Structure formats: structure tokens, C-alpha cells
Amino acid sequence: MKTLRILPDLFKEARLAMLANWGRSMLSMIGIAVGIAAVMTVDTVSTGGKAFVMQELETFGLKSVWVYRAHSSKDPHRRIRAGTGINNSDLIALQGDCCPSVSLISPVVNPRGPAPVVQAGNRYNNAQVIGVNVDYLAINNDQLRIGRGLREVEIRNRRPVAVIGETVASDLFPGMPNPLGRTLRISGREYQVVGVLRSKSRDLLASIGSAGGDVNNRILVSYPLIQTLNGNSDVNYLQVEATSVEAAEAAAAQLKGVLSRRYQGVFEYQSETLASYIKTTDNILGGVTIIGIIAASSALIVGAIGVAGIMSTAVAERTREIGIRAAIGAHRSHIMVQFIVESVLICLIGGLAGLAVGMLIGVVLDIFTGFPLFPGMLGISIALFVSILVGLVAGYVPARRAAQMKPVDALRDA
């Protein structure tokens, strides 16, 4: 309790000691500031990078699940049946109460044969044509820039209407911000544009080949219409929204279970969930962050060694002061705390400076890269905690040596 009462006086003495040797103290602070700034920069880049990747993954729908037939079989003697293994009757069955972890479900049907020719007048485009239902936009986290999505009556009656992506709109209708009501041709058949999707960015995923093509170069039409053109009722795959990210694997298992039972194991099914990609991303970025912080911490270790050296010098220079304090009755713990407080204050000021520099680096990188590079509260808290911890560790040995000095020896050696 007595130590706590004299703590303000100890901080005052530590401040005066730092000012008396301001050049030495400043160098120690710079060493700590560089280490903290390096750690903060790594944390900032990691946090911002994760947010950027998550932003792109959200364009797939965070709760998305994909279920499709597995065309490869483990049994080499097994006869492979034709077909996608999913049709309209399966879709009706799955839309019931069989899968409690499923919130929304949409079939995805692709045109058979060569890629369809998309044109409007004398302009052409190589868009991906997809047959879907009314729930697809919500599942895939698609937003409309103008217009509307497909309606249930249009899907049921196979009406030739289409929702197009921004790339399609700019290719086929250049200089026309509102192409609603215009017509385009897909393999010679006319479709009326009823909506334009808001542009999505998957630049980072595209750079590593994981974006699945230009997400803005799509045309969404009624899935029964594509089935009619294909001449069957097959569904290429199901895209589903789970009730939550955590329920994605359960939703996939329920869907595959129902399909397997319906076909009595004739077809095998596979599934993918965005939750698994999120987990993989977290693991990779988490590992990179840890490695980066360990590497950046080397600068902090150098700074801590510098503080320990400075405090050792301070103890040697103030031997007479220590002897006088001990002679007039100062407790060893008070002498020890005095030097530890000075060490902590140096590291804390250096840590705050490093924190400011690290945040400034994040702002500069944000300006030049456009990434949301800002440190999280956890990173800031850890930086301050580490600063204090380094001060305690770096000051402990010199402070302990000062506290163990005998008054007579200290006064004689002064």
C-alpha cells in the first residue's frame, strides 16, 4: 500500500531523471518505437488484408453452399450413369422441410453445347448465361443497380427476360446508363432486359485464379427456359443459403443425404461451402500474421536490450543516490520500483510513439493502395501492453541490482 501511495512521486522522479539524460532516454524510446511500429504495421496490414479478402468473399454470399454431382467414382468397375443427378423433382423435394439448415435454394442451369452467342445489334459479348430462380440474387449476395430481378411468374411461364451484369451492359449498350426495356439476343432468341446488377469486385481473387471468371459478365434468365433449350429438366448444381455460416456444413450434409436417398446411391454428390474458404483464409492469414509479428518483434527485442543497457548505466551513475536513500531508511522495494517505473515510462512513451507511427503508416498505405488498412483495438491494446511488459522486463535486472546494494558499499563506491 505504501508503494502505491508514493507511486506519483516515483513517476515524477522518473520524469526528472529522463529529462536529465534526455539524449539517452530519447534513443531508448526510438528503439522501442521502431519495434512497436513494426509490430503495428504487420498487424495493420494483416487486419486490413483480411477485411479486403472477406469483402471479396462476401460477393459469393457468406452463407452459400454448392451441391453438385461427383462424376468421378472410387470404384473403377462402377458404371457411370449420364446426367447431372439433380432435376426439377429433386428441387421440389428439397424445398420442403427435409433440410432444416437450408434457408433458400436456387437451381443453376447452364446451356448445353458451345457457349451461346450474345449480341445486341452489331455488338457482341461472351457473357456467362445462367438459369436461376427468384432466390438466386439473395443467395449470391447480388444487388441491383437499376431495374428488378426475375419474378416467379416469369420463371414459371419461361418468359424471355434477363438480368444482366455491368460488363454486359457496357459491351452491348455503351453510353446507355439505363438499358431497361432494351432487347438482346442469346443464340438468336430475343430477351428483354429487366435489371442490371451492381458491379462486384473480385480483383484479388481473380489475380490468383479463384474468381471464377468476370463476375460482372453474367446474364441471369429463367432456369426452366434454359432447360427447355437443353431439352431436359436437369439442374447443373444447387446454390443454397444456409441458415447461418456455422450451419453451412450441416446444410450441405442434409442436401447430399436427401439426394443420395432419392437415387439410392446411384449418384455420388459433392459440396462446397464458403464457410470452409473463410476458415482456410483465416488460417493462412493468421499464420502469416504470426510469422510477421515474430519477425518484427526482433526490432522490439533490440530496443528492450537498449533500455536494459541504459538502465544499467543509470544505476551505475546514481550509486551515491541509491546509497543515501538506503541509509535514510528507504526500503529495497521502493528503490527497485523507482528504477522499474523509469524503465516502464521510457518504454510506454516509446510505445505510444510507435503506435502513432504504425497508424500513420496504415493511413499512408490506405491512401496509396485503397485497402482498408487500419489497426484493430486488439492490436492497439497488445502494443500498449507489450510496451509496459518490455519496460518491466528491461528494468527488472538493473532495478534489482540497485535494490540489493548495501548503503555503505554504495556510498564508498560513489
C-alpha positions as a printed NumPy array, in Angstrom:
array([[  0.   ,   0.   ,   0.   ],
       [  2.836,   2.379,   0.855],
       [  4.391,   1.75 ,  -2.565],
       [  1.12 ,   2.733,  -4.232],
       [  0.99 ,   5.973,  -2.207],
       [  4.435,   7.055,  -3.321],
       [  3.875,   5.98 ,  -6.961],
       [  3.113,   9.565,  -8.175],
       [  6.391,  10.722,  -6.609],
       [  8.236,   7.869,  -8.302],
       [  6.801,   8.887, -11.691],
       [  7.881,  12.485, -11.03 ],
       [ 11.398,  11.337, -10.176],
       [ 11.467,   9.127, -13.271],
       [ 10.441,  12.098, -15.441],
       [ 13.198,  14.277, -13.918],
       [ 15.772,  11.514, -14.434],
       [ 14.72 ,  11.17 , -18.08 ],
       [ 14.993,  14.931, -18.641],
       [ 18.407,  14.982, -17.017],
       [ 19.587,  12.404, -19.577],
       [ 17.197,  13.283, -22.391],
       [ 19.506,  12.227, -25.224],
       [ 19.999,   8.747, -23.816],
       [ 16.328,   8.427, -22.959],
       [ 15.324,   9.562, -26.462],
       [ 17.492,   6.895, -28.112],
       [ 15.91 ,   4.238, -25.904],
       [ 12.422,   5.481, -26.806],
       [ 13.266,   5.4  , -30.51 ],
       [ 14.365,   1.768, -30.208],
       [ 11.066,   0.807, -28.581],
       [  9.083,   2.987, -31.016],
       [ 10.645,   1.257, -34.033],
       [  9.802,  -2.18 , -32.616],
       [  6.199,  -1.26 , -31.759],
       [  5.732,   0.482, -35.135],
       [  6.967,  -2.65 , -36.93 ],
       [  4.578,  -4.896, -34.973],
       [  1.691,  -2.445, -35.51 ],
       [  2.378,  -2.263, -39.24 ],
       [  2.254,  -6.052, -39.54 ],
       [ -0.987,  -6.166, -37.53 ],
       [ -2.49 ,  -3.319, -39.567],
       [ -1.649,  -4.903, -42.914],
       [ -2.93 ,  -8.265, -41.697],
       [ -6.206,  -6.842, -40.375],
       [ -6.749,  -4.739, -43.489],
       [ -5.824,  -7.605, -45.81 ],
       [ -8.248,  -9.923, -44.05 ],
       [-11.021,  -7.329, -44.31 ],
       [-10.281,  -6.903, -48.034],
       [-10.363, -10.657, -48.699],
       [-13.576, -11.014, -46.672],
       [-15.104,  -8.19 , -48.676],
       [-14.453, -10.118, -51.886],
       [-15.647, -13.419, -50.414],
       [-18.903, -11.707, -49.455],
       [-19.636, -11.328, -53.166],
       [-20.325, -15.091, -53.202],
       [-22.721, -14.892, -50.245],
       [-21.185, -15.745, -46.878],
       [-23.715, -18.495, -46.152],
       [-23.553, -20.039, -49.647],
       [-23.415, -23.8  , -50.189],
       [-22.915, -25.511, -53.555],
       [-24.064, -29.089, -54.135],
       [-23.413, -30.99 , -57.344],
       [-22.913, -34.465, -58.682],
       [-19.484, -36.031, -58.367],
       [-18.726, -37.566, -61.765],
       [-15.679, -39.487, -60.557],
       [-16.173, -42.744, -58.676],
       [-13.841, -44.604, -56.334],
       [-14.989, -47.893, -57.838],
       [-13.337, -48.374, -61.282],
       [-15.831, -51.115, -62.208],
       [-18.863, -48.999, -61.465],
       [-20.977, -47.979, -64.445],
       [-21.172, -44.216, -64.751],
       [-24.691, -43.01 , -65.498],
       [-25.324, -39.923, -67.592],
       [-26.99 , -36.82 , -66.209],
       [-26.374, -34.21 , -63.548],
       [-28.01 , -36.245, -60.794],
       [-30.354, -33.353, -59.939],
       [-33.614, -32.426, -61.654],
       [-36.793, -30.427, -61.036],
       [-38.473, -33.142, -58.975],
       [-35.436, -33.218, -56.672],
       [-35.641, -29.442, -56.363],
       [-39.295, -29.658, -55.266],
       [-38.401, -32.312, -52.674],
       [-35.522, -30.24 , -51.316],
       [-37.698, -27.142, -50.982],
       [-39.801, -28.945, -48.365],
       [-38.985, -29.483, -44.704],
       [-36.265, -32.078, -45.285],
       [-33.353, -29.703, -44.706],
       [-33.777, -27.507, -41.599],
       [-30.364, -25.876, -42.064],
       [-31.325, -24.572, -45.516],
       [-32.826, -21.095, -45.786],
       [-33.002, -20.5  , -49.561],
       [-32.291, -22.704, -52.55 ],
       [-31.778, -21.962, -56.227],
       [-31.095, -24.303, -59.134],
       [-28.33 , -23.264, -61.515],
       [-28.712, -24.439, -65.118],
       [-26.115, -23.847, -67.814],
       [-26.81 , -24.025, -71.566],
       [-25.617, -27.218, -73.233],
       [-23.15 , -27.254, -76.089],
       [-20.918, -24.37 , -77.163],
       [-21.083, -21.034, -75.372],
       [-24.142, -19.076, -76.529],
       [-23.651, -16.056, -78.758],
       [-24.816, -12.887, -77.029],
       [-25.469,  -9.804, -79.143],
       [-27.429,  -6.58 , -79.361],
       [-27.453,  -5.126, -82.866],
       [-23.924,  -5.394, -84.185],
       [-22.328,  -5.631, -80.749],
       [-21.286,  -8.951, -79.218],
       [-20.44 , -10.23 , -75.763],
       [-19.184, -13.537, -74.3  ],
       [-21.23 , -13.44 , -71.1  ],
       [-21.934, -16.496, -68.966],
       [-25.648, -17.304, -69.307],
       [-27.143, -18.828, -66.154],
       [-30.623, -20.166, -65.491],
       [-31.738, -19.418, -61.924],
       [-34.825, -18.74 , -59.806],
       [-36.003, -15.735, -57.783],
       [-33.868, -16.609, -54.721],
       [-30.558, -16.575, -56.55 ],
       [-29.857, -12.856, -56.071],
       [-30.281, -13.082, -52.287],
       [-28.197, -16.269, -52.023],
       [-25.359, -14.895, -54.147],
       [-25.407, -11.509, -52.402],
       [-26.183,  -9.735, -55.683],
       [-27.507,  -6.185, -55.646],
       [-29.365,  -4.414, -58.448],
       [-28.102,  -1.091, -59.784],
       [-31.336,  -0.455, -61.659],
       [-34.43 ,  -2.446, -62.501],
       [-35.599,  -5.609, -60.783],
       [-34.896,  -9.294, -60.518],
       [-36.727, -12.208, -62.092],
       [-40.303, -12.766, -60.971],
       [-41.898, -16.08 , -60.093],
       [-44.481, -15.789, -62.875],
       [-41.735, -15.12 , -65.433],
       [-39.821, -18.193, -64.308],
       [-42.908, -20.373, -64.278],
       [-44.027, -19.227, -67.759],
       [-40.482, -19.241, -69.228],
       [-40.658, -15.615, -70.277],
       [-37.595, -14.344, -72.151],
       [-36.438, -11.669, -69.709],
       [-32.913, -11.179, -68.397],
       [-30.925,  -9.533, -65.624],
       [-27.507,  -8.515, -66.905],
       [-24.16 ,  -7.616, -65.339],
       [-22.323,  -4.31 , -65.725],
       [-19.849,  -5.723, -68.242],
       [-22.695,  -6.968, -70.426],
       [-24.426,  -3.591, -70.2  ],
       [-21.268,  -1.669, -71.177],
       [-20.446,  -4.082, -74.042],
       [-23.911,  -4.255, -75.586],
       [-25.318,  -0.857, -74.632],
       [-22.343,   1.556, -74.435],
       [-23.088,   5.058, -73.25 ],
       [-26.531,   3.966, -72.079],
       [-26.835,   4.17 , -68.255],
       [-30.334,   2.696, -68.331],
       [-30.732,  -0.227, -70.753],
       [-34.004,  -1.401, -69.159],
       [-36.523,  -2.466, -71.782],
       [-33.828,  -2.998, -74.419],
       [-33.5  ,  -6.371, -76.081],
       [-30.541,  -8.626, -76.61 ],
       [-30.19 , -11.949, -78.371],
       [-28.86 , -15.152, -76.855],
       [-28.197, -17.754, -79.553],
       [-30.655, -15.96 , -81.793],
       [-33.51 , -15.655, -79.247],
       [-34.612, -12.24 , -78.016],
       [-34.613, -11.365, -74.291],
       [-35.796,  -8.163, -72.674],
       [-33.524,  -6.543, -70.086],
       [-35.394,  -6.019, -66.802],
       [-32.485,  -5.382, -64.446],
       [-28.782,  -4.521, -64.229],
       [-26.645,  -5.952, -61.426],
       [-24.476,  -3.693, -59.325],
       [-20.784,  -4.166, -60.101],
       [-18.774,  -6.511, -57.871],
       [-15.035,  -6.577, -57.282],
       [-13.064,  -9.807, -57.153],
       [ -9.748,  -8.385, -58.307],
       [ -7.655, -10.097, -55.621],
       [ -9.326, -13.474, -56.157],
       [ -9.006, -13.031, -59.921],
       [ -5.265, -12.4  , -59.561],
       [ -4.848, -15.877, -58.027],
       [ -7.31 , -17.525, -60.413],
       [-10.082, -18.052, -57.85 ],
       [-12.718, -15.586, -59.024],
       [-14.481, -17.962, -61.447],
       [-14.356, -15.525, -64.38 ],
       [-15.645, -11.967, -64.645],
       [-18.418, -11.774, -62.06 ],
       [-19.881,  -8.747, -63.873],
       [-20.117, -10.608, -67.188],
       [-23.251, -12.626, -66.406],
       [-26.776, -12.891, -67.743],
       [-29.442, -14.361, -65.459],
       [-32.545, -15.866, -67.036],
       [-35.32 , -18.259, -66.041],
       [-33.927, -21.742, -65.36 ],
       [-36.935, -23.595, -66.959],
       [-36.24 , -21.622, -70.14 ],
       [-32.663, -22.923, -70.306],
       [-33.933, -26.438, -69.533],
       [-36.337, -26.182, -72.477],
       [-33.485, -25.168, -74.759],
       [-31.387, -28.04 , -73.364],
       [-34.23 , -30.494, -73.948],
       [-34.269, -31.89 , -70.373],
       [-35.073, -30.99 , -66.767],
       [-31.519, -31.381, -65.44 ],
       [-30.039, -28.946, -62.91 ],
       [-26.258, -28.498, -63.083],
       [-25.897, -27.69 , -59.4  ],
       [-27.701, -26.195, -56.451],
       [-26.671, -22.955, -54.815],
       [-28.092, -22.717, -51.33 ],
       [-28.115, -20.248, -48.477],
       [-27.703, -21.862, -45.06 ],
       [-29.495, -20.505, -42.011],
       [-26.097, -19.332, -40.716],
       [-22.409, -19.568, -41.587],
       [-21.975, -22.166, -38.848],
       [-24.833, -24.258, -40.298],
       [-23.333, -24.391, -43.818],
       [-21.731, -27.836, -43.416],
       [-24.927, -29.226, -41.885],
       [-26.955, -27.829, -44.806],
       [-24.588, -29.479, -47.302],
       [-24.83 , -32.826, -45.494],
       [-28.641, -32.658, -45.397],
       [-28.912, -31.882, -49.117],
       [-26.5  , -34.638, -50.135],
       [-28.276, -37.079, -47.831],
       [-31.679, -36.413, -49.391],
       [-30.321, -36.676, -52.94 ],
       [-28.455, -39.917, -52.178],
       [-31.569, -41.482, -50.668],
       [-33.707, -40.431, -53.612],
       [-31.344, -42.156, -56.049],
       [-30.43 , -44.988, -53.674],
       [-26.722, -44.299, -54.018],
       [-26.67 , -44.379, -57.824],
       [-25.118, -40.92 , -57.885],
       [-22.433, -39.519, -55.614],
       [-22.543, -35.88 , -54.578],
       [-20.03 , -33.281, -53.534],
       [-20.441, -29.95 , -51.813],
       [-18.529, -26.772, -51.185],
       [-19.222, -24.082, -48.613],
       [-17.963, -20.551, -48.421],
       [-17.507, -21.136, -44.684],
       [-14.687, -23.575, -45.492],
       [-12.97 , -20.95 , -47.659],
       [-13.357, -18.389, -44.865],
       [-11.777, -20.809, -42.388],
       [ -8.89 , -21.516, -44.776],
       [ -8.379, -17.793, -45.326],
       [ -8.335, -17.154, -41.567],
       [ -5.786, -19.922, -41.047],
       [ -3.475, -18.679, -43.814],
       [ -3.646, -15.006, -42.856],
       [ -3.347, -15.886, -39.166],
       [ -0.172, -17.873, -39.843],
       [  1.298, -15.088, -41.969],
       [  0.471, -12.55 , -39.244],
       [  2.174, -14.606, -36.532],
       [  5.297, -15.041, -38.653],
       [  5.324, -11.322, -39.458],
       [  4.898, -10.289, -35.827],
       [  7.675, -12.655, -34.727],
       [  9.962, -11.17 , -37.366],
       [  9.003,  -7.595, -36.427],
       [  9.5  ,  -8.372, -32.739],
       [ 13.232,  -8.701, -33.337],
       [ 13.361,  -4.894, -33.511],
       [ 11.477,  -4.749, -30.213],
       [ 13.976,  -7.14 , -28.605],
       [ 16.829,  -4.912, -29.735],
       [ 15.015,  -1.927, -28.215],
       [ 14.496,  -3.807, -24.935],
       [ 18.212,  -4.656, -24.768],
       [ 18.952,  -0.978, -25.319],
       [ 16.647,   0.044, -22.458],
       [ 18.234,  -2.561, -20.166],
       [ 21.682,  -1.18 , -21.006],
       [ 20.585,   2.394, -20.396],
       [ 19.059,   1.472, -17.034],
       [ 22.226,  -0.374, -16.026],
       [ 24.195,   2.776, -16.807],
       [ 21.702,   4.847, -14.813],
       [ 22.151,   2.569, -11.785],
       [ 25.928,   2.894, -12.032],
       [ 25.738,   6.695, -12.316],
       [ 23.342,   7.044,  -9.386],
       [ 25.14 ,   4.784,  -6.922],
       [ 25.534,   7.652,  -4.428],
       [ 21.828,   8.489,  -4.65 ],
       [ 20.932,   4.852,  -4.028],
       [ 23.266,   4.718,  -1.016],
       [ 21.772,   7.858,   0.539],
       [ 18.223,   6.576,   0.056],
       [ 19.085,   3.255,   1.643],
       [ 20.931,   4.964,   4.517],
       [ 17.955,   7.154,   5.477],
       [ 15.608,   4.176,   5.561],
       [ 14.28 ,   3.646,   2.016],
       [ 13.007,   0.123,   1.598],
       [ 14.618,  -2.067,  -1.05 ],
       [ 11.27 ,  -2.441,  -2.815],
       [ 10.966,   1.364,  -3.145],
       [ 14.404,   1.631,  -4.739],
       [ 13.584,  -1.249,  -7.063],
       [ 10.209,   0.234,  -8.063],
       [ 11.847,   3.618,  -8.717],
       [ 14.046,   2.224, -11.483],
       [ 11.332,  -0.054, -12.873],
       [  8.958,   2.938, -13.133],
       [ 11.625,   4.854, -15.048],
       [ 12.111,   1.925, -17.424],
       [  8.347,   1.47 , -17.921],
       [  7.878,   5.195, -18.57 ],
       [ 10.58 ,   5.174, -21.249],
       [  9.033,   2.135, -22.946],
       [  5.474,   3.457, -22.641],
       [  6.342,   6.777, -24.262],
       [  8.273,   4.916, -26.954],
       [  5.336,   2.54 , -27.395],
       [  2.852,   5.404, -27.832],
       [  5.174,   6.993, -30.396],
       [  5.5  ,   3.662, -32.208],
       [  1.721,   3.245, -32.111],
       [  1.264,   6.658, -33.722],
       [  3.874,   5.858, -36.394],
       [  2.268,   2.467, -37.078],
       [ -1.164,   4.069, -37.514],
       [  0.337,   6.734, -39.786],
       [  1.921,   4.023, -41.944],
       [ -1.504,   2.371, -42.179],
       [ -3.091,   5.656, -43.321],
       [ -0.377,   6.191, -45.952],
       [ -0.775,   2.622, -47.256],
       [ -4.547,   3.096, -47.331],
       [ -4.139,   6.228, -49.478],
       [ -1.794,   4.562, -51.962],
       [ -3.379,   1.087, -52.125],
       [ -7.03 ,   1.747, -51.377],
       [ -7.038,  -1.136, -48.886],
       [ -8.822,  -0.533, -45.545],
       [ -5.577,  -0.714, -43.553],
       [ -6.421,   0.349, -40.016],
       [ -5.318,  -1.389, -36.805],
       [ -7.895,  -3.138, -34.663],
       [ -8.453,  -2.355, -30.992],
       [ -6.856,  -5.684, -30.108],
       [ -3.639,  -4.693, -31.893],
       [ -3.561,  -1.313, -30.143],
       [ -4.157,  -2.914, -26.749],
       [ -1.44 ,  -5.506, -27.352],
       [  1.016,  -2.785, -28.418],
       [  0.491,  -0.832, -25.191],
       [  0.644,  -3.986, -23.085],
       [  3.872,  -5.089, -24.768],
       [  5.399,  -1.637, -24.175],
       [  4.746,  -1.878, -20.434],
       [  5.895,  -5.507, -20.339],
       [  9.146,  -4.651, -22.107],
       [  9.714,  -1.854, -19.594],
       [  9.191,  -4.237, -16.679],
       [ 11.47 ,  -6.908, -18.121],
       [ 14.193,  -4.496, -19.282],
       [ 14.231,  -2.618, -15.982],
       [ 13.989,  -5.575, -13.623],
       [ 17.636,  -6.7  , -13.549],
       [ 19.155,  -3.196, -13.162],
       [ 16.488,  -2.293, -10.571],
       [ 17.141,  -5.497,  -8.614],
       [ 20.875,  -4.78 ,  -8.606],
       [ 20.205,  -1.267,  -7.308],
       [ 17.894,  -2.558,  -4.562],
       [ 20.456,  -5.099,  -3.359],
       [ 23.202,  -2.516,  -2.859],
       [ 24.278,  -2.029,   0.742],
       [ 24.307,   1.628,   1.862],
       [ 27.945,   1.566,   2.993],
       [ 29.171,  -0.045,  -0.241],
       [ 27.086,   2.296,  -2.373],
       [ 28.403,   5.44 ,  -0.607],
       [ 32.003,   4.158,  -0.675],
       [ 31.858,   3.329,  -4.409],
       [ 30.176,   6.611,  -5.34 ]])
